[in-house]
PDB file of C-alpha atoms in Angstrom:
ATOM      1  CA  MET L  11       0.096   2.335 -17.500  1.00 46.00           C
ATOM      2  CA  SER L  12      -0.913   5.961 -16.972  1.00 50.00           C
ATOM      3  CA  ILE L  13       1.940   8.383 -16.356  1.00 46.00           C
ATOM      4  CA  TRP L  14      -0.101   9.883 -13.493  1.00 51.00           C
ATOM      5  CA  LEU L  15      -0.064   6.735 -11.373  1.00 66.00           C
ATOM      6  CA  PRO L  16       2.421   6.676  -8.481  1.00 71.00           C
ATOM      7  CA  THR L  17       5.326   4.375  -9.243  1.00 77.00           C
ATOM      8  CA  ALA L  18       8.466   3.392  -7.387  1.00 81.00           C
ATOM      9  CA  PRO L  19      11.850   3.253  -9.113  1.00 83.00           C
ATOM     10  CA  CYS L  20      12.766   0.146  -7.119  1.00 87.00           C
ATOM     11  CA  THR L  21      13.446  -2.938  -9.247  1.00 86.00           C
ATOM     12  CA  PRO L  22      14.348  -6.528  -8.332  1.00 86.00           C
ATOM     13  CA  GLY L  23      17.749  -6.250 -10.009  1.00 86.00           C
ATOM     14  CA  ALA L  24      18.747  -2.954  -8.374  1.00 85.00           C
ATOM     15  CA  CYS L  25      17.138  -3.214  -4.942  1.00 86.00           C
ATOM     16  CA  VAL L  26      16.304  -6.780  -3.972  1.00 87.00           C
ATOM     17  CA  GLU L  27      19.092  -8.770  -2.406  1.00 81.00           C
ATOM     18  CA  PRO L  28      18.704 -12.529  -2.021  1.00 72.00           C
ATOM     19  CA  ALA L  29      18.544 -13.840   1.514  1.00 67.00           C
ATOM     20  CA  GLN L  30      21.922 -14.613   3.043  1.00 66.00           C
ATOM     21  CA  ALA L  31      20.813 -18.138   3.974  1.00 72.00           C
ATOM     22  CA  ALA L  32      18.433 -20.334   1.996  1.00 85.00           C
ATOM     23  CA  VAL L  33      16.415 -23.351   3.049  1.00 88.00           C
ATOM     24  CA  ALA L  34      16.322 -26.616   1.095  1.00 91.00           C
ATOM     25  CA  VAL L  35      13.968 -26.860  -1.852  1.00 93.00           C
ATOM     26  CA  PRO L  36      11.658 -29.463  -0.250  1.00 94.00           C
ATOM     27  CA  ARG L  37      11.157 -27.191   2.759  1.00 95.00           C
ATOM     28  CA  ALA L  38      10.416 -24.214   0.504  1.00 95.00           C
ATOM     29  CA  VAL L  39       7.832 -26.293  -1.388  1.00 96.00           C
ATOM     30  CA  LEU L  40       6.276 -27.291   1.920  1.00 96.00           C
ATOM     31  CA  ARG L  41       6.014 -23.624   2.882  1.00 96.00           C
ATOM     32  CA  LEU L  42       4.264 -22.732  -0.372  1.00 95.00           C
ATOM     33  CA  THR L  43       1.884 -25.659   0.092  1.00 96.00           C
ATOM     34  CA  ALA L  44       1.014 -24.452   3.580  1.00 96.00           C
ATOM     35  CA  ILE L  45       0.284 -20.962   2.218  1.00 94.00           C
ATOM     36  CA  ALA L  46      -1.982 -22.442  -0.465  1.00 91.00           C
ATOM     37  CA  VAL L  47      -3.874 -24.516   2.108  1.00 93.00           C
ATOM     38  CA  LEU L  48      -4.416 -21.513   4.375  1.00 92.00           C
ATOM     39  CA  LEU L  49      -5.583 -19.320   1.493  1.00 87.00           C
ATOM     40  CA  SER L  50      -7.977 -22.036   0.311  1.00 86.00           C
ATOM     41  CA  ALA L  51      -9.390 -22.298   3.822  1.00 88.00           C
ATOM     42  CA  GLY L  52      -9.843 -18.527   3.863  1.00 83.00           C
ATOM     43  CA  ILE L  53     -11.749 -18.588   0.579  1.00 80.00           C
ATOM     44  CA  ALA L  54     -13.962 -21.415   1.846  1.00 81.00           C
ATOM     45  CA  LEU L  55     -14.827 -19.555   5.051  1.00 81.00           C
ATOM     46  CA  SER L  56     -15.061 -16.056   3.575  1.00 75.00           C
ATOM     47  CA  PRO L  57     -18.842 -16.254   2.816  1.00 75.00           C
ATOM     48  CA  LEU L  58     -19.356 -16.264   6.600  1.00 77.00           C
ATOM     49  CA  GLY L  59     -18.066 -12.684   6.584  1.00 69.00           C
ATOM     50  CA  GLY L  60     -18.508 -10.838   9.869  1.00 70.00           C
ATOM     51  CA  ARG L  61     -19.562 -13.997  11.709  1.00 80.00           C
ATOM     52  CA  ILE L  62     -15.911 -15.085  11.884  1.00 82.00           C
ATOM     53  CA  PRO L  63     -14.385 -13.784  15.137  1.00 86.00           C
ATOM     54  CA  ALA L  64     -11.863 -11.003  14.605  1.00 85.00           C
ATOM     55  CA  GLY L  65      -9.342 -12.809  16.782  1.00 87.00           C
ATOM     56  CA  LEU L  66      -9.457 -15.838  14.496  1.00 90.00           C
ATOM     57  CA  VAL L  67      -8.954 -13.623  11.440  1.00 88.00           C
ATOM     58  CA  ARG L  68      -5.892 -12.030  13.023  1.00 91.00           C
ATOM     59  CA  ARG L  69      -4.423 -15.418  13.883  1.00 93.00           C
ATOM     60  CA  TRP L  70      -5.120 -16.725  10.364  1.00 92.00           C
ATOM     61  CA  CYS L  71      -3.262 -13.752   8.883  1.00 92.00           C
ATOM     62  CA  ARG L  72      -0.285 -14.439  11.136  1.00 94.00           C
ATOM     63  CA  TRP L  73      -0.348 -18.101  10.149  1.00 96.00           C
ATOM     64  CA  ILE L  74      -0.010 -17.135   6.484  1.00 95.00           C
ATOM     65  CA  VAL L  75       3.104 -15.095   7.209  1.00 96.00           C
ATOM     66  CA  ARG L  76       4.539 -17.793   9.464  1.00 96.00           C
ATOM     67  CA  ALA L  77       3.795 -20.432   6.814  1.00 96.00           C
ATOM     68  CA  ALA L  78       6.045 -18.454   4.467  1.00 95.00           C
ATOM     69  CA  GLY L  79       8.867 -18.879   6.976  1.00 95.00           C
ATOM     70  CA  VAL L  80       8.725 -15.291   8.256  1.00 96.00           C
ATOM     71  CA  ARG L  81       8.609 -14.593  11.977  1.00 96.00           C
ATOM     72  CA  VAL L  82       6.193 -11.891  13.120  1.00 95.00           C
ATOM     73  CA  ARG L  83       6.855  -9.312  15.822  1.00 95.00           C
ATOM     74  CA  VAL L  84       4.035  -6.858  16.570  1.00 94.00           C
ATOM     75  CA  THR L  85       4.356  -3.910  18.948  1.00 94.00           C
ATOM     76  CA  GLY L  86       1.448  -1.693  19.896  1.00 91.00           C
ATOM     77  CA  ALA L  87      -2.240  -2.257  19.247  1.00 87.00           C
ATOM     78  CA  ALA L  88      -4.845  -0.744  16.957  1.00 86.00           C
ATOM     79  CA  ALA L  89      -8.135   0.748  18.069  1.00 84.00           C
ATOM     80  CA  SER L  90     -10.433  -2.280  18.367  1.00 81.00           C
ATOM     81  CA  THR L  91     -13.807  -0.679  17.640  1.00 86.00           C
ATOM     82  CA  GLY L  92     -15.284   2.078  15.517  1.00 92.00           C
ATOM     83  CA  GLY L  93     -14.284   3.538  12.181  1.00 95.00           C
ATOM     84  CA  LEU L  94     -10.541   3.599  11.643  1.00 96.00           C
ATOM     85  CA  LEU L  95      -8.212   4.358   8.742  1.00 96.00           C
ATOM     86  CA  LEU L  96      -5.167   2.079   8.924  1.00 96.00           C
ATOM     87  CA  VAL L  97      -2.241   3.321   6.835  1.00 96.00           C
ATOM     88  CA  ALA L  98       1.129   1.656   6.357  1.00 95.00           C
ATOM     89  CA  ASN L  99       4.228   1.720   4.209  1.00 95.00           C
ATOM     90  CA  HIS L 100       4.188  -0.866   1.415  1.00 93.00           C
ATOM     91  CA  ILE L 101       7.020  -3.298   0.677  1.00 95.00           C
ATOM     92  CA  SER L 102       5.627  -6.748   0.011  1.00 94.00           C
ATOM     93  CA  TRP L 103       2.513  -8.842  -0.533  1.00 92.00           C
ATOM     94  CA  LEU L 104       3.193  -9.957   3.041  1.00 95.00           C
ATOM     95  CA  ASP L 105       2.126  -6.467   4.175  1.00 95.00           C
ATOM     96  CA  ILE L 106      -1.523  -7.336   3.487  1.00 91.00           C
ATOM     97  CA  PRO L 107      -1.884 -10.190   6.012  1.00 92.00           C
ATOM     98  CA  LEU L 108       0.403  -8.328   8.411  1.00 95.00           C
ATOM     99  CA  LEU L 109      -1.872  -5.283   8.393  1.00 92.00           C
ATOM    100  CA  ALA L 110      -4.972  -7.471   8.745  1.00 90.00           C
ATOM    101  CA  ALA L 111      -3.298  -9.151  11.718  1.00 91.00           C
ATOM    102  CA  VAL L 112      -3.271  -5.753  13.446  1.00 91.00           C
ATOM    103  CA  ARG L 113      -7.005  -5.320  12.886  1.00 91.00           C
ATOM    104  CA  PRO L 114      -9.245  -7.000  10.288  1.00 88.00           C
ATOM    105  CA  ALA L 115     -10.171  -4.290   7.809  1.00 89.00           C
ATOM    106  CA  ARG L 116     -11.545  -3.667   4.356  1.00 88.00           C
ATOM    107  CA  MET L 117      -8.490  -3.409   2.137  1.00 87.00           C
ATOM    108  CA  LEU L 118      -8.271  -0.736  -0.552  1.00 86.00           C
ATOM    109  CA  ALA L 119      -6.926  -2.541  -3.622  1.00 79.00           C
ATOM    110  CA  LYS L 120      -6.307  -1.798  -7.276  1.00 75.00           C
ATOM    111  CA  ASN L 121      -8.876  -3.255  -9.626  1.00 71.00           C
ATOM    112  CA  GLU L 122      -6.307  -5.518 -11.338  1.00 71.00           C
ATOM    113  CA  ILE L 123      -6.128  -7.704  -8.236  1.00 73.00           C
ATOM    114  CA  ARG L 124      -9.603  -9.038  -9.086  1.00 71.00           C
ATOM    115  CA  GLN L 125      -7.966 -11.058 -11.874  1.00 69.00           C
ATOM    116  CA  TRP L 126      -5.230 -12.600  -9.722  1.00 70.00           C
ATOM    117  CA  PRO L 127      -5.599 -16.331  -9.037  1.00 68.00           C
ATOM    118  CA  VAL L 128      -6.465 -17.162  -5.426  1.00 66.00           C
ATOM    119  CA  ALA L 129      -5.689 -13.648  -4.137  1.00 67.00           C
ATOM    120  CA  GLY L 130      -8.402 -12.073  -6.317  1.00 69.00           C
ATOM    121  CA  PRO L 131     -11.315 -14.169  -5.051  1.00 68.00           C
ATOM    122  CA  LEU L 132      -9.995 -13.958  -1.494  1.00 69.00           C
ATOM    123  CA  ALA L 133      -9.833 -10.162  -1.663  1.00 71.00           C
ATOM    124  CA  ALA L 134     -13.331  -9.967  -3.136  1.00 70.00           C
ATOM    125  CA  TYR L 135     -14.847 -12.269  -0.513  1.00 68.00           C
ATOM    126  CA  GLY L 136     -12.964 -10.403   2.182  1.00 68.00           C
ATOM    127  CA  GLY L 137     -14.712  -7.138   1.296  1.00 74.00           C
ATOM    128  CA  ALA L 138     -11.867  -5.354  -0.472  1.00 78.00           C
ATOM    129  CA  LEU L 139     -12.697  -1.927  -1.902  1.00 80.00           C
ATOM    130  CA  PHE L 140     -11.489  -2.082  -5.493  1.00 78.00           C
ATOM    131  CA  ILE L 141     -10.520   1.151  -7.254  1.00 76.00           C
ATOM    132  CA  GLU L 142      -9.676   2.058 -10.824  1.00 73.00           C
ATOM    133  CA  ARG L 143      -6.456   3.972 -10.311  1.00 69.00           C
ATOM    134  CA  ASP L 144      -6.109   5.229 -13.886  1.00 66.00           C
ATOM    135  CA  ARG L 145      -9.527   6.960 -13.976  1.00 71.00           C
ATOM    136  CA  LEU L 146      -9.299  10.555 -12.779  1.00 68.00           C
ATOM    137  CA  ARG L 147     -13.072  10.907 -12.557  1.00 77.00           C
ATOM    138  CA  ALA L 148     -13.318   7.938 -10.197  1.00 76.00           C
ATOM    139  CA  LEU L 149     -11.404   9.696  -7.410  1.00 81.00           C
ATOM    140  CA  PRO L 150     -14.298  11.681  -5.808  1.00 85.00           C
ATOM    141  CA  ASP L 151     -16.505   8.588  -5.708  1.00 87.00           C
ATOM    142  CA  THR L 152     -13.665   6.538  -4.236  1.00 87.00           C
ATOM    143  CA  VAL L 153     -13.105   9.060  -1.441  1.00 90.00           C
ATOM    144  CA  ALA L 154     -16.846   9.229  -0.750  1.00 92.00           C
ATOM    145  CA  HIS L 155     -17.110   5.425  -0.664  1.00 90.00           C
ATOM    146  CA  ILE L 156     -14.272   5.119   1.841  1.00 93.00           C
ATOM    147  CA  ALA L 157     -15.835   7.842   4.003  1.00 95.00           C
ATOM    148  CA  ARG L 158     -19.173   5.969   4.042  1.00 94.00           C
ATOM    149  CA  GLU L 159     -17.479   2.785   5.207  1.00 93.00           C
ATOM    150  CA  LEU L 160     -15.608   4.666   7.920  1.00 95.00           C
ATOM    151  CA  ARG L 161     -18.781   6.373   9.151  1.00 95.00           C
ATOM    152  CA  ALA L 162     -20.441   2.953   9.356  1.00 94.00           C
ATOM    153  CA  GLY L 163     -17.767   1.867  11.829  1.00 93.00           C
ATOM    154  CA  ALA L 164     -15.562  -0.167   9.501  1.00 92.00           C
ATOM    155  CA  ALA L 165     -11.789  -0.237   9.512  1.00 93.00           C
ATOM    156  CA  VAL L 166     -10.255   0.503   6.107  1.00 94.00           C
ATOM    157  CA  ALA L 167      -6.636  -0.412   5.388  1.00 93.00           C
ATOM    158  CA  VAL L 168      -4.631   1.571   2.830  1.00 93.00           C
ATOM    159  CA  PHE L 169      -1.053   1.770   1.554  1.00 93.00           C
ATOM    160  CA  PRO L 170      -0.863   5.494   0.690  1.00 92.00           C
ATOM    161  CA  GLU L 171       2.514   5.289  -1.078  1.00 90.00           C
ATOM    162  CA  GLY L 172       0.519   3.967  -4.033  1.00 84.00           C
ATOM    163  CA  SER L 173       3.172   1.421  -4.967  1.00 86.00           C
ATOM    164  CA  THR L 174       5.528  -1.044  -3.329  1.00 89.00           C
ATOM    165  CA  TRP L 175       9.028   0.141  -2.424  1.00 88.00           C
ATOM    166  CA  CYS L 176      12.059  -1.944  -1.482  1.00 88.00           C
ATOM    167  CA  GLY L 177      12.089  -0.857   2.175  1.00 85.00           C
ATOM    168  CA  ARG L 178      15.391   1.009   2.012  1.00 84.00           C
ATOM    169  CA  ALA L 179      13.658   3.810   0.139  1.00 84.00           C
ATOM    170  CA  GLN L 180      10.083   4.976   0.605  1.00 87.00           C
ATOM    171  CA  GLY L 181       7.564   7.068  -1.275  1.00 89.00           C
ATOM    172  CA  PRO L 182       5.486  10.020  -0.086  1.00 91.00           C
ATOM    173  CA  PHE L 183       2.004   9.364   1.252  1.00 93.00           C
ATOM    174  CA  ARG L 184      -0.688  10.403  -1.238  1.00 90.00           C
ATOM    175  CA  ARG L 185      -3.288  12.621   0.364  1.00 91.00           C
ATOM    176  CA  ALA L 186      -6.691  11.769  -1.116  1.00 89.00           C
ATOM    177  CA  VAL L 187      -7.514   8.889   1.210  1.00 92.00           C
ATOM    178  CA  PHE L 188      -6.898  11.096   4.243  1.00 96.00           C
ATOM    179  CA  GLN L 189      -9.735  13.331   3.087  1.00 95.00           C
ATOM    180  CA  ALA L 190     -12.063  10.375   3.647  1.00 95.00           C
ATOM    181  CA  ALA L 191     -10.921  10.154   7.281  1.00 96.00           C
ATOM    182  CA  LEU L 192     -11.478  13.899   7.731  1.00 97.00           C
ATOM    183  CA  ASP L 193     -14.944  13.721   6.147  1.00 96.00           C
ATOM    184  CA  ALA L 194     -15.943  10.758   8.318  1.00 96.00           C
ATOM    185  CA  GLY L 195     -14.419  12.194  11.499  1.00 96.00           C
ATOM    186  CA  VAL L 196     -12.497   9.015  12.356  1.00 97.00           C
ATOM    187  CA  PRO L 197      -8.952   8.479  13.655  1.00 97.00           C
ATOM    188  CA  VAL L 198      -5.984   7.495  11.518  1.00 97.00           C
ATOM    189  CA  GLN L 199      -3.582   4.838  12.786  1.00 97.00           C
ATOM    190  CA  PRO L 200      -0.163   4.629  11.105  1.00 96.00           C
ATOM    191  CA  VAL L 201       1.610   1.264  10.994  1.00 96.00           C
ATOM    192  CA  ARG L 202       5.307   0.830  10.290  1.00 96.00           C
ATOM    193  CA  ILE L 203       6.368  -2.417   8.591  1.00 96.00           C
ATOM    194  CA  ARG L 204       9.990  -3.554   8.347  1.00 95.00           C
ATOM    195  CA  TYR L 205      11.723  -6.812   7.433  1.00 95.00           C
ATOM    196  CA  ARG L 206      14.904  -7.897   9.188  1.00 94.00           C
ATOM    197  CA  THR L 207      17.462 -10.649   8.736  1.00 91.00           C
ATOM    198  CA  ALA L 208      18.554 -12.916  11.594  1.00 88.00           C
ATOM    199  CA  ASP L 209      21.374 -10.494  12.506  1.00 88.00           C
ATOM    200  CA  GLY L 210      18.994  -7.510  12.629  1.00 89.00           C
ATOM    201  CA  ALA L 211      19.931  -5.914   9.292  1.00 89.00           C
ATOM    202  CA  ALA L 212      17.257  -4.667   6.911  1.00 90.00           C
ATOM    203  CA  SER L 213      16.143  -7.329   4.433  1.00 91.00           C
ATOM    204  CA  THR L 214      14.838  -6.585   0.936  1.00 91.00           C
ATOM    205  CA  ALA L 215      14.193 -10.257   0.113  1.00 92.00           C
ATOM    206  CA  PRO L 216      10.420  -9.910   0.791  1.00 93.00           C
ATOM    207  CA  ALA L 217      10.131  -6.820  -1.455  1.00 93.00           C
ATOM    208  CA  PHE L 218       7.679  -7.176  -4.345  1.00 91.00           C
ATOM    209  CA  VAL L 219       8.721  -4.363  -6.688  1.00 90.00           C
ATOM    210  CA  GLY L 220       8.988  -3.380 -10.323  1.00 87.00           C
ATOM    211  CA  GLU L 221       8.475  -6.169 -12.833  1.00 87.00           C
ATOM    212  CA  ASP L 222       8.870  -8.824 -10.165  1.00 89.00           C
ATOM    213  CA  SER L 223       6.311 -11.595 -10.615  1.00 88.00           C
ATOM    214  CA  LEU L 224       4.236 -12.827  -7.692  1.00 86.00           C
ATOM    215  CA  LEU L 225       5.529 -16.364  -8.207  1.00 89.00           C
ATOM    216  CA  ALA L 226       9.158 -15.193  -8.121  1.00 91.00           C
ATOM    217  CA  SER L 227       8.521 -13.190  -4.963  1.00 92.00           C
ATOM    218  CA  LEU L 228       6.753 -16.126  -3.301  1.00 93.00           C
ATOM    219  CA  TRP L 229       9.669 -18.422  -4.066  1.00 94.00           C
ATOM    220  CA  ARG L 230      12.247 -15.886  -2.846  1.00 93.00           C
ATOM    221  CA  VAL L 231      10.434 -15.540   0.485  1.00 94.00           C
ATOM    222  CA  ALA L 232       9.818 -19.284   0.836  1.00 94.00           C
ATOM    223  CA  THR L 233      13.492 -20.088   0.294  1.00 94.00           C
ATOM    224  CA  ALA L 234      14.775 -17.387   2.671  1.00 93.00           C
ATOM    225  CA  ARG L 235      15.897 -18.204   6.184  1.00 91.00           C
ATOM    226  CA  GLY L 236      15.722 -16.069   9.310  1.00 91.00           C
ATOM    227  CA  ILE L 237      13.482 -13.196   8.119  1.00 94.00           C
ATOM    228  CA  THR L 238      11.437 -11.341  10.735  1.00 96.00           C
ATOM    229  CA  ALA L 239       8.567  -8.973   9.980  1.00 96.00           C
ATOM    230  CA  GLU L 240       8.399  -6.113  12.465  1.00 96.00           C
ATOM    231  CA  VAL L 241       4.999  -4.443  12.696  1.00 96.00           C
ATOM    232  CA  ASP L 242       5.019  -1.288  14.801  1.00 96.00           C
ATOM    233  CA  VAL L 243       1.527   0.072  15.446  1.00 96.00           C
ATOM    234  CA  ARG L 244       2.001   3.785  15.996  1.00 95.00           C
ATOM    235  CA  PRO L 245      -0.166   6.076  18.169  1.00 94.00           C
ATOM    236  CA  VAL L 246      -3.539   7.100  16.779  1.00 95.00           C
ATOM    237  CA  LEU L 247      -3.938  10.475  15.085  1.00 96.00           C
ATOM    238  CA  PRO L 248      -7.318  11.500  16.542  1.00 95.00           C
ATOM    239  CA  PRO L 249     -10.035  13.375  14.628  1.00 95.00           C
ATOM    240  CA  GLY L 250      -9.504  17.124  14.683  1.00 92.00           C
ATOM    241  CA  SER L 251      -5.786  16.889  15.403  1.00 93.00           C
ATOM    242  CA  HIS L 252      -4.922  18.105  11.878  1.00 95.00           C
ATOM    243  CA  PRO L 253      -6.837  20.750   9.921  1.00 93.00           C
ATOM    244  CA  ASP L 254      -6.466  19.323   6.415  1.00 95.00           C
ATOM    245  CA  ARG L 255      -5.466  16.184   4.558  1.00 95.00           C
ATOM    246  CA  ARG L 256      -2.039  17.570   3.698  1.00 95.00           C
ATOM    247  CA  SER L 257      -0.913  17.897   7.315  1.00 96.00           C
ATOM    248  CA  LEU L 258      -2.687  14.661   8.268  1.00 97.00           C
ATOM    249  CA  ALA L 259      -0.891  12.739   5.504  1.00 96.00           C
ATOM    250  CA  ARG L 260       2.459  14.204   6.530  1.00 95.00           C
ATOM    251  CA  ALA L 261       1.937  13.259  10.175  1.00 96.00           C
ATOM    252  CA  ALA L 262       1.007   9.703   9.209  1.00 96.00           C
ATOM    253  CA  GLU L 263       3.985   9.527   6.853  1.00 95.00           C
ATOM    254  CA  ARG L 264       6.422  10.617   9.562  1.00 94.00           C
ATOM    255  CA  ALA L 265       5.019   7.959  11.881  1.00 93.00           C
ATOM    256  CA  ALA L 266       4.936   5.098   9.366  1.00 92.00           C
ATOM    257  CA  LEU L 267       8.027   5.551   7.220  1.00 84.00           C
ATOM    258  CA  PRO L 268      11.118   4.215   8.995  1.00 65.00           C
ATOM    259  CA  GLY L 269      14.543   5.820   8.907  1.00 58.00           C
ATOM    260  CA  PRO L 270      15.881   9.258   7.940  1.00 48.00           C
ATOM    261  CA  HIS L 271      16.336   8.451   4.234  1.00 41.00           C
ATOM    262  CA  GLN L 272      12.736   8.376   3.135  1.00 45.00           C
ATOM    263  CA  HIS L 273      11.958   9.270  -0.480  1.00 45.00           C
ATOM    264  CA  GLN L 274      15.533   8.558  -1.572  1.00 47.00           C
ATOM    265  CA  VAL L 275      16.005   6.247  -4.534  1.00 45.00           C
ATOM    266  CA  PRO L 276      18.745   3.577  -4.342  1.00 45.00           C
ATOM    267  CA  THR L 277      18.686   2.865  -8.071  1.00 39.00           C
ATOM    268  CA  PRO L 278      20.706   4.088 -11.052  1.00 40.00           C
ATOM    269  CA  ARG L 279      19.350   6.974 -13.057  1.00 37.00           C
ATOM    270  CA  ILE L 280      16.549   5.834 -15.336  1.00 39.00           C
ATOM    271  CA  ARG L 281      16.280   7.155 -18.880  1.00 40.00           C
ATOM    272  CA  ARG L 282      13.166   9.263 -19.166  1.00 43.00           C
ATOM    273  CA  ARG L 283      10.572   8.107 -21.642  1.00 47.00           C
ATOM    274  CA  PRO L 284       8.797  10.936 -23.516  1.00 48.00           C
ATOM    275  CA  VAL L 285       5.016  10.919 -23.444  1.00 45.00           C
ATOM    276  CA  PRO L 286       2.460  13.040 -25.339  1.00 50.00           C
ATOM    277  CA  GLY L 287       1.648  16.292 -23.619  1.00 47.00           C
ATOM    278  CA  PRO L 288      -0.899  19.061 -24.175  1.00 46.00           C
ATOM    279  CA  GLN L 289      -0.911  20.714 -27.610  1.00 48.00           C
ATOM    280  CA  GLY L 290       1.644  18.284 -28.943  1.00 46.00           C
ATOM    281  CA  HIS L 291       4.323  19.196 -26.379  1.00 44.00           C
ATOM    282  CA  ARG L 292       6.502  16.245 -25.486  1.00 44.00           C
ATOM    283  CA  LEU L 293       6.688  15.647 -21.746  1.00 40.00           C
ATOM    284  CA  HIS L 294       9.047  13.384 -19.898  1.00 41.00           C
ATOM    285  CA  ALA L 295       7.760  11.104 -17.173  1.00 38.00           C
ATOM    286  CA  SER L 296       9.542  13.239 -14.565  1.00 36.00           C
ATOM    287  CA  GLU L 297       7.811  16.469 -15.630  1.00 34.00           C
ATOM    288  CA  GLU L 298       4.782  17.567 -13.646  1.00 32.00           C
ATOM    289  CA  PRO L 299       1.983  19.298 -15.600  1.00 33.00           C
ATOM    290  CA  THR L 300      -0.129  21.722 -13.621  1.00 30.00           C
ATOM    291  CA  LEU L 301      -3.871  21.650 -13.155  1.00 30.00           C
ATOM    292  CA  SER L 302      -6.297  23.672 -15.267  1.00 30.00           C
ATOM    293  CA  GLY L 303      -9.758  23.794 -16.817  1.00 32.00           C
ATOM    294  CA  HIS L 304     -12.051  20.800 -16.399  1.00 35.00           C
ATOM    295  CA  VAL L 305      -9.516  18.955 -14.267  1.00 33.00           C
ATOM    296  CA  ALA L 306      -9.352  21.900 -11.880  1.00 34.00           C
ATOM    297  CA  ARG L 307     -13.110  21.729 -11.426  1.00 35.00           C
ATOM    298  CA  ARG L 308     -12.813  17.999 -10.739  1.00 36.00           C
ATOM    299  CA  ARG L 309     -10.053  18.783  -8.238  1.00 36.00           C
ATOM    300  CA  ASP L 310     -12.273  21.311  -6.473  1.00 37.00           C
ATOM    301  CA  ALA L 311     -14.940  18.654  -5.966  1.00 37.00           C
ATOM    302  CA  VAL L 312     -12.431  16.537  -4.076  1.00 35.00           C
ATOM    303  CA  HIS L 313     -10.440  19.247  -2.338  1.00 37.00           C
ATOM    304  CA  GLY L 314     -13.440  21.183  -1.075  1.00 38.00           C
ATOM    305  CA  GLY L 315     -12.775  24.095  -3.404  1.00 37.00           C
ATOM    306  CA  GLN L 316      -9.441  24.915  -1.776  1.00 38.00           C
ATOM    307  CA  GLU L 317      -6.787  26.192  -4.121  1.00 35.00           C
ATOM    308  CA  ASP L 318      -3.491  24.366  -4.187  1.00 39.00           C
ATOM    309  CA  SER L 319      -1.665  26.211  -6.937  1.00 35.00           C
ATOM    310  CA  GLY L 320       1.858  25.252  -7.822  1.00 38.00           C
ATOM    311  CA  VAL L 321       1.498  21.658  -6.619  1.00 38.00           C
ATOM    312  CA  PRO L 322       1.877  19.135  -9.461  1.00 38.00           C
ATOM    313  CA  LEU L 323      -1.193  17.295 -10.693  1.00 33.00           C
ATOM    314  CA  ARG L 324       0.477  13.957 -10.002  1.00 35.00           C
ATOM    315  CA  GLN L 325       0.599  14.795  -6.312  1.00 37.00           C
ATOM    316  CA  ARG L 326      -2.728  16.616  -6.162  1.00 34.00           C
ATOM    317  CA  VAL L 327      -5.223  14.282  -7.726  1.00 34.00           C
ATOM    318  CA  VAL L 328      -4.595  11.187  -9.778  1.00 34.00           C
ATOM    319  CA  GLY L 329      -1.337  10.117  -8.224  1.00 37.00           C
ATOM    320  CA  GLU L 330      -3.012  10.051  -4.852  1.00 39.00           C
ATOM    321  CA  PHE L 331      -4.663   6.724  -5.546  1.00 37.00           C
ATOM    322  CA  PRO L 332      -3.196   4.146  -3.178  1.00 41.00           C
ATOM    323  CA  ALA L 333      -2.237   0.719  -4.350  1.00 39.00           C
TER     324      ALA L 333
END
């Protein structure tokens, strides 16, 4: 794993609390079976592509979440036509069907998802835009590709935090993807996702963080009782409302990240692991090298030649890849 990639300090042991009430094992198995059936149906129908009505796709996405035993509550509505960048905070694998239930969109996904069983083929057939997050030189092409899709009238869904967080803490929105919206001249629609228990408290049971395995997360969700997913579609940020990707990302972040404690980390201090730095200098993972030389020229190609001195490389270029 590259040290430049955005990561969250949230871990299952430190952040994820088991659900207060659990369902019986047979019912949990039935839920997982229902999810598998729905995903298989999606894979079978995915070659039809755009011929599947958008309303049916939205309902299918809701069915997946409901099959997992999670109630869905959506407020607001996304722009129904034209190019649109959908951005949301990222907590769980459930976020993907929840965001698609708002508006079917091409999902920006890390390249590793191609290898996942079931989810990989489904993402590929569904038109996901796969990116190689650990390749610095791939960033300009990624931004250009997203902009082309947006200009063509597609909706593109992105989780700009670049990693999943537990929901009680959040990460900053990486800015690169917002440049694609500026280049294409399309609106940005923030979406706020939260998970609640039956008594209205925040639930971290659906969180898929750290070294958590997908199977463990699936089982935790399937055995939980009384979880509700709240999807709040925030007002559109229209084209021209923000002069650059920095201010646009901040506006979307304020709209999508719930609560006043964003960016705080609810985990114990983690011992820093030294990594090789330039000219043999030993850097810690928390240190932020600055941009220079060839990388600066690569940055200029993405940032339109605008200087951004003093801002760490992790925030400026590579770390801006979304998950």
